[in-house]
Amino acid sequence: MDAIWLTPILENDHAPHGYNITDFFSVASDLGSREQYEQLVEAAHDRDIRVLFDVVCNHSARTHPFFEDAVGDPDSEYRDWYEWRTQRSPRRTSSGSTSRTSTSTTSGSGDTCSTPSTSGWG
C-alpha cells in the first residue's frame, strides 16, 4: 500500500456522502481535530504513504455561510458563485437517470481550497 484516500473529512451538514461542506478549512468534529489530521498525514509520510484528500470545491452545503448570504441578499458578493434556476429542470445523475432540481448549490468561486501536507486531491 502506498496511498490512503480520505473521503470527505471537512466540516459538513452530515449528509450521507459528506460533500455538503459547511467549512472548507475545518476537519469534521466527529472525525477529530486538524492537529490529529496533520499527525495522521505526517505518520503516513514517515512510512512513505501518500495521503489523497477527496474534496469537491465547486459546491457547498445549503448551510454554508456563503450560500446563506447569497440566498438572503441579491447583492451578495457570493451571489454569482452559485447557479440559480428559476424553473425545475432535468438533471442527469451518475446512474444516467434524470432527477429534477430547482436550485443548484454549485459554486463558481475562483478560490483555491488547500490543506497542508496533503499529497494530492481526489
Short mmCIF file of N, CA and C in Angstrom, two decimals:
data_model
loop_
_atom_site.label_atom_id
_atom_site.label_comp_id
_atom_site.label_asym_id
_atom_site.label_seq_id
_atom_site.Cartn_x
_atom_site.Cartn_y
_atom_site.Cartn_z
N MET A 1 0.85 -1.16 0.00
CA MET A 1 0.00 0.00 0.00
C MET A 1 0.90 1.23 0.00
N ASP A 2 0.59 2.17 -0.90
CA ASP A 2 1.40 3.38 -0.95
C ASP A 2 0.58 4.66 -0.88
N ALA A 3 -0.73 4.53 -0.64
CA ALA A 3 -1.57 5.72 -0.54
C ALA A 3 -2.81 5.45 0.30
N ILE A 4 -3.27 6.50 0.95
CA ILE A 4 -4.54 6.49 1.68
C ILE A 4 -5.41 7.56 1.04
N TRP A 5 -6.61 7.17 0.65
CA TRP A 5 -7.55 8.12 0.05
C TRP A 5 -8.60 8.46 1.11
N LEU A 6 -8.57 9.69 1.59
CA LEU A 6 -9.54 10.14 2.59
C LEU A 6 -10.74 10.74 1.89
N THR A 7 -11.89 10.10 2.05
CA THR A 7 -13.12 10.67 1.51
C THR A 7 -13.48 11.87 2.37
N PRO A 8 -14.50 12.62 2.05
CA PRO A 8 -14.71 13.92 2.69
C PRO A 8 -14.53 13.90 4.21
N ILE A 9 -13.60 14.75 4.66
CA ILE A 9 -13.33 14.85 6.09
C ILE A 9 -13.59 16.26 6.62
N LEU A 10 -14.02 17.16 5.75
CA LEU A 10 -14.24 18.54 6.17
C LEU A 10 -15.59 18.70 6.86
N GLU A 11 -15.70 19.75 7.67
CA GLU A 11 -16.95 20.03 8.38
C GLU A 11 -18.08 20.13 7.36
N ASN A 12 -19.17 19.40 7.61
CA ASN A 12 -20.27 19.35 6.65
C ASN A 12 -21.59 19.25 7.40
N ASP A 13 -22.68 19.27 6.64
CA ASP A 13 -24.01 19.25 7.28
C ASP A 13 -24.53 17.83 7.50
N HIS A 14 -23.62 16.87 7.54
CA HIS A 14 -23.90 15.47 7.87
C HIS A 14 -24.76 14.76 6.84
N ALA A 15 -24.66 15.18 5.59
CA ALA A 15 -25.27 14.41 4.51
C ALA A 15 -24.53 13.08 4.44
N PRO A 16 -25.17 12.02 3.97
CA PRO A 16 -24.54 10.70 3.98
C PRO A 16 -23.18 10.64 3.29
N HIS A 17 -22.98 11.41 2.24
CA HIS A 17 -21.74 11.35 1.48
C HIS A 17 -20.66 12.30 2.01
N GLY A 18 -21.02 13.30 2.79
CA GLY A 18 -20.05 14.21 3.38
C GLY A 18 -19.57 15.34 2.49
N TYR A 19 -20.12 15.47 1.29
CA TYR A 19 -19.66 16.51 0.37
C TYR A 19 -20.37 17.86 0.57
N ASN A 20 -21.35 17.94 1.43
CA ASN A 20 -22.06 19.21 1.66
C ASN A 20 -21.26 20.03 2.68
N ILE A 21 -20.17 20.59 2.23
CA ILE A 21 -19.21 21.26 3.10
C ILE A 21 -19.78 22.57 3.66
N THR A 22 -19.62 22.74 4.97
CA THR A 22 -20.01 23.99 5.62
C THR A 22 -18.79 24.83 5.98
N ASP A 23 -17.61 24.20 6.04
CA ASP A 23 -16.37 24.92 6.34
C ASP A 23 -15.22 24.19 5.64
N PHE A 24 -14.70 24.81 4.59
CA PHE A 24 -13.65 24.19 3.78
C PHE A 24 -12.29 24.16 4.48
N PHE A 25 -12.18 24.69 5.69
CA PHE A 25 -10.90 24.77 6.37
C PHE A 25 -10.87 24.04 7.70
N SER A 26 -11.94 23.32 8.04
CA SER A 26 -12.00 22.62 9.33
C SER A 26 -12.33 21.15 9.12
N VAL A 27 -11.62 20.30 9.86
CA VAL A 27 -11.91 18.87 9.86
C VAL A 27 -13.24 18.66 10.59
N ALA A 28 -14.07 17.77 10.07
CA ALA A 28 -15.35 17.45 10.73
C ALA A 28 -15.08 17.03 12.17
N SER A 29 -15.78 17.63 13.09
CA SER A 29 -15.52 17.41 14.52
C SER A 29 -15.68 15.95 14.93
N ASP A 30 -16.56 15.21 14.26
CA ASP A 30 -16.74 13.80 14.62
C ASP A 30 -15.58 12.93 14.14
N LEU A 31 -14.68 13.50 13.33
CA LEU A 31 -13.52 12.75 12.84
C LEU A 31 -12.23 13.13 13.56
N GLY A 32 -12.28 14.17 14.36
CA GLY A 32 -11.09 14.59 15.08
C GLY A 32 -10.77 16.05 14.81
N SER A 33 -9.57 16.44 15.19
CA SER A 33 -9.15 17.83 15.04
C SER A 33 -8.21 17.98 13.84
N ARG A 34 -7.96 19.20 13.47
CA ARG A 34 -7.00 19.46 12.39
C ARG A 34 -5.62 18.96 12.81
N GLU A 35 -5.27 19.16 14.09
CA GLU A 35 -3.98 18.68 14.58
C GLU A 35 -3.88 17.16 14.42
N GLN A 36 -4.93 16.43 14.75
CA GLN A 36 -4.92 14.97 14.59
C GLN A 36 -4.80 14.59 13.11
N TYR A 37 -5.48 15.33 12.25
CA TYR A 37 -5.37 15.09 10.81
C TYR A 37 -3.92 15.27 10.36
N GLU A 38 -3.29 16.36 10.79
CA GLU A 38 -1.91 16.62 10.40
C GLU A 38 -0.97 15.55 10.94
N GLN A 39 -1.24 15.04 12.15
CA GLN A 39 -0.45 13.95 12.71
C GLN A 39 -0.60 12.68 11.87
N LEU A 40 -1.82 12.41 11.42
CA LEU A 40 -2.06 11.25 10.55
C LEU A 40 -1.26 11.37 9.26
N VAL A 41 -1.32 12.54 8.64
CA VAL A 41 -0.59 12.76 7.39
C VAL A 41 0.91 12.60 7.61
N GLU A 42 1.42 13.18 8.69
CA GLU A 42 2.85 13.07 8.99
C GLU A 42 3.26 11.62 9.22
N ALA A 43 2.45 10.87 9.97
CA ALA A 43 2.74 9.45 10.22
C ALA A 43 2.73 8.66 8.92
N ALA A 44 1.78 8.96 8.05
CA ALA A 44 1.73 8.27 6.75
C ALA A 44 2.97 8.60 5.93
N HIS A 45 3.34 9.87 5.87
CA HIS A 45 4.51 10.28 5.10
C HIS A 45 5.79 9.65 5.65
N ASP A 46 5.88 9.48 6.98
CA ASP A 46 7.03 8.81 7.59
C ASP A 46 7.17 7.38 7.10
N ARG A 47 6.07 6.80 6.63
CA ARG A 47 6.06 5.42 6.12
C ARG A 47 6.00 5.38 4.59
N ASP A 48 6.28 6.52 3.97
CA ASP A 48 6.22 6.66 2.51
C ASP A 48 4.84 6.34 1.95
N ILE A 49 3.83 6.70 2.69
CA ILE A 49 2.44 6.53 2.25
C ILE A 49 1.90 7.92 1.91
N ARG A 50 1.41 8.06 0.71
CA ARG A 50 0.82 9.33 0.29
C ARG A 50 -0.61 9.43 0.84
N VAL A 51 -1.06 10.65 1.06
CA VAL A 51 -2.42 10.88 1.54
C VAL A 51 -3.14 11.71 0.49
N LEU A 52 -4.23 11.16 -0.04
CA LEU A 52 -5.05 11.87 -1.02
C LEU A 52 -6.30 12.37 -0.32
N PHE A 53 -6.65 13.58 -0.61
CA PHE A 53 -7.73 14.28 0.07
C PHE A 53 -8.87 14.49 -0.91
N ASP A 54 -10.02 13.90 -0.65
CA ASP A 54 -11.16 13.99 -1.55
C ASP A 54 -12.02 15.19 -1.17
N VAL A 55 -12.08 16.17 -2.05
CA VAL A 55 -12.89 17.36 -1.80
C VAL A 55 -13.43 17.87 -3.12
N VAL A 56 -14.63 18.37 -3.09
CA VAL A 56 -15.23 18.97 -4.28
C VAL A 56 -15.41 20.46 -3.97
N CYS A 57 -14.59 21.28 -4.59
CA CYS A 57 -14.61 22.73 -4.28
C CYS A 57 -15.65 23.49 -5.09
N ASN A 58 -16.36 22.82 -5.99
CA ASN A 58 -17.30 23.56 -6.83
C ASN A 58 -18.73 23.59 -6.29
N HIS A 59 -18.95 23.11 -5.08
CA HIS A 59 -20.26 23.29 -4.45
C HIS A 59 -20.12 23.26 -2.93
N SER A 60 -21.14 23.74 -2.27
CA SER A 60 -21.13 23.80 -0.81
C SER A 60 -22.50 23.39 -0.28
N ALA A 61 -22.57 23.26 1.02
CA ALA A 61 -23.84 22.94 1.66
C ALA A 61 -24.77 24.15 1.60
N ARG A 62 -26.05 23.87 1.65
CA ARG A 62 -27.03 24.96 1.73
C ARG A 62 -26.88 25.75 3.03
N THR A 63 -26.22 25.16 4.01
CA THR A 63 -25.99 25.84 5.29
C THR A 63 -24.62 26.52 5.34
N HIS A 64 -23.87 26.49 4.24
CA HIS A 64 -22.58 27.20 4.20
C HIS A 64 -22.85 28.70 4.28
N PRO A 65 -22.08 29.44 5.05
CA PRO A 65 -22.33 30.89 5.20
C PRO A 65 -22.38 31.66 3.88
N PHE A 66 -21.57 31.28 2.91
CA PHE A 66 -21.59 31.99 1.62
C PHE A 66 -22.90 31.76 0.89
N PHE A 67 -23.41 30.50 0.92
CA PHE A 67 -24.67 30.21 0.26
C PHE A 67 -25.82 30.93 0.97
N GLU A 68 -25.82 30.88 2.30
CA GLU A 68 -26.88 31.56 3.04
C GLU A 68 -26.88 33.06 2.74
N ASP A 69 -25.69 33.66 2.63
CA ASP A 69 -25.60 35.08 2.30
C ASP A 69 -26.13 35.33 0.90
N ALA A 70 -25.77 34.46 -0.04
CA ALA A 70 -26.22 34.63 -1.43
C ALA A 70 -27.73 34.48 -1.56
N VAL A 71 -28.32 33.58 -0.79
CA VAL A 71 -29.78 33.40 -0.82
C VAL A 71 -30.47 34.62 -0.22
N GLY A 72 -29.93 35.13 0.85
CA GLY A 72 -30.60 36.21 1.57
C GLY A 72 -30.36 37.61 1.02
N ASP A 73 -29.38 37.76 0.13
CA ASP A 73 -29.04 39.10 -0.35
C ASP A 73 -28.74 39.06 -1.84
N PRO A 74 -29.63 39.60 -2.68
CA PRO A 74 -29.40 39.60 -4.13
C PRO A 74 -28.13 40.35 -4.53
N ASP A 75 -27.62 41.22 -3.65
CA ASP A 75 -26.40 41.96 -3.93
C ASP A 75 -25.18 41.35 -3.25
N SER A 76 -25.32 40.15 -2.72
CA SER A 76 -24.22 39.48 -2.03
C SER A 76 -23.02 39.31 -2.95
N GLU A 77 -21.83 39.46 -2.39
CA GLU A 77 -20.62 39.22 -3.17
C GLU A 77 -20.51 37.76 -3.60
N TYR A 78 -21.26 36.87 -2.96
CA TYR A 78 -21.23 35.44 -3.29
C TYR A 78 -22.33 35.03 -4.24
N ARG A 79 -23.20 35.94 -4.60
CA ARG A 79 -24.37 35.60 -5.42
C ARG A 79 -23.97 34.91 -6.72
N ASP A 80 -22.92 35.40 -7.39
CA ASP A 80 -22.55 34.81 -8.68
C ASP A 80 -21.65 33.58 -8.51
N TRP A 81 -21.42 33.16 -7.30
CA TRP A 81 -20.71 31.91 -7.07
C TRP A 81 -21.64 30.71 -7.27
N TYR A 82 -22.93 30.96 -7.32
CA TYR A 82 -23.91 29.89 -7.41
C TYR A 82 -24.73 30.01 -8.68
N GLU A 83 -25.20 28.87 -9.16
CA GLU A 83 -26.07 28.82 -10.34
C GLU A 83 -27.51 28.82 -9.84
N TRP A 84 -28.30 29.77 -10.29
CA TRP A 84 -29.68 29.90 -9.84
C TRP A 84 -30.62 29.49 -10.97
N ARG A 85 -31.55 28.62 -10.67
CA ARG A 85 -32.53 28.17 -11.66
C ARG A 85 -33.90 28.60 -11.21
N THR A 86 -34.64 29.23 -12.11
CA THR A 86 -35.98 29.68 -11.75
C THR A 86 -37.03 28.62 -12.02
N GLN A 87 -36.72 27.67 -12.89
CA GLN A 87 -37.65 26.59 -13.19
C GLN A 87 -36.98 25.27 -12.87
N ARG A 88 -37.80 24.30 -12.54
CA ARG A 88 -37.25 22.97 -12.32
C ARG A 88 -36.77 22.42 -13.65
N SER A 89 -35.58 21.92 -13.68
CA SER A 89 -35.02 21.40 -14.92
C SER A 89 -34.45 20.01 -14.70
N PRO A 90 -34.45 19.18 -15.75
CA PRO A 90 -33.90 17.83 -15.59
C PRO A 90 -32.40 17.89 -15.34
N ARG A 91 -31.94 16.97 -14.55
CA ARG A 91 -30.52 16.89 -14.27
C ARG A 91 -30.12 15.43 -14.27
N ARG A 92 -29.08 15.08 -14.99
CA ARG A 92 -28.62 13.70 -15.06
C ARG A 92 -27.92 13.30 -13.77
N THR A 93 -28.17 12.09 -13.33
CA THR A 93 -27.46 11.56 -12.18
C THR A 93 -26.36 10.65 -12.69
N SER A 94 -25.49 10.21 -11.80
CA SER A 94 -24.37 9.36 -12.21
C SER A 94 -24.84 8.03 -12.77
N SER A 95 -26.05 7.60 -12.42
CA SER A 95 -26.55 6.33 -12.94
C SER A 95 -27.22 6.50 -14.31
N GLY A 96 -27.30 7.76 -14.78
CA GLY A 96 -27.90 8.00 -16.08
C GLY A 96 -29.37 8.37 -16.00
N SER A 97 -29.98 8.20 -14.81
CA SER A 97 -31.38 8.58 -14.68
C SER A 97 -31.47 10.09 -14.55
N THR A 98 -32.66 10.60 -14.64
CA THR A 98 -32.85 12.04 -14.57
C THR A 98 -33.60 12.40 -13.30
N SER A 99 -33.09 13.39 -12.58
CA SER A 99 -33.80 13.91 -11.42
C SER A 99 -34.17 15.35 -11.72
N ARG A 100 -35.00 15.95 -10.89
CA ARG A 100 -35.40 17.34 -11.12
C ARG A 100 -34.90 18.19 -9.98
N THR A 101 -34.30 19.31 -10.33
CA THR A 101 -33.78 20.21 -9.32
C THR A 101 -34.26 21.62 -9.60
N SER A 102 -34.30 22.44 -8.58
CA SER A 102 -34.71 23.82 -8.80
C SER A 102 -33.60 24.81 -8.47
N THR A 103 -32.87 24.59 -7.42
CA THR A 103 -31.78 25.49 -7.08
C THR A 103 -30.51 24.68 -6.91
N SER A 104 -29.50 25.06 -7.62
CA SER A 104 -28.23 24.37 -7.54
C SER A 104 -27.37 25.04 -6.48
N THR A 105 -26.55 24.25 -5.82
CA THR A 105 -25.60 24.82 -4.87
C THR A 105 -24.20 24.79 -5.46
N THR A 106 -24.10 24.80 -6.77
CA THR A 106 -22.80 24.78 -7.41
C THR A 106 -22.16 26.15 -7.32
N SER A 107 -21.00 26.20 -6.70
CA SER A 107 -20.32 27.49 -6.60
C SER A 107 -19.35 27.64 -7.75
N GLY A 108 -19.14 28.86 -8.16
CA GLY A 108 -18.21 29.15 -9.24
C GLY A 108 -17.03 29.93 -8.73
N SER A 109 -16.70 29.76 -7.49
CA SER A 109 -15.61 30.52 -6.89
C SER A 109 -14.29 30.20 -7.55
N GLY A 110 -13.49 31.21 -7.72
CA GLY A 110 -12.15 31.00 -8.23
C GLY A 110 -11.17 30.72 -7.12
N ASP A 111 -11.64 30.71 -5.88
CA ASP A 111 -10.75 30.46 -4.76
C ASP A 111 -10.24 29.04 -4.79
N THR A 112 -9.08 28.83 -4.22
CA THR A 112 -8.48 27.51 -4.18
C THR A 112 -8.61 26.96 -2.77
N CYS A 113 -9.06 25.73 -2.66
CA CYS A 113 -9.09 25.07 -1.37
C CYS A 113 -7.70 24.49 -1.13
N SER A 114 -7.21 24.56 0.08
CA SER A 114 -5.90 23.98 0.34
C SER A 114 -5.88 23.36 1.72
N THR A 115 -5.16 22.26 1.82
CA THR A 115 -4.98 21.59 3.08
C THR A 115 -3.50 21.25 3.18
N PRO A 116 -2.82 21.67 4.23
CA PRO A 116 -1.39 21.43 4.32
C PRO A 116 -1.06 19.96 4.38
N SER A 117 0.07 19.61 3.83
CA SER A 117 0.66 18.27 3.92
C SER A 117 -0.01 17.22 3.05
N THR A 118 -1.06 17.54 2.36
CA THR A 118 -1.77 16.54 1.56
C THR A 118 -0.98 16.25 0.29
N SER A 119 -0.93 14.98 -0.09
CA SER A 119 -0.16 14.58 -1.27
C SER A 119 -0.91 14.80 -2.56
N GLY A 120 -2.22 14.89 -2.49
CA GLY A 120 -2.98 15.06 -3.73
C GLY A 120 -4.45 15.25 -3.44
N TRP A 121 -5.18 15.47 -4.51
CA TRP A 121 -6.62 15.71 -4.44
C TRP A 121 -7.34 14.58 -5.14
N GLY A 122 -8.49 14.18 -4.59
CA GLY A 122 -9.28 13.12 -5.21
C GLY A 122 -10.43 13.68 -5.98
#
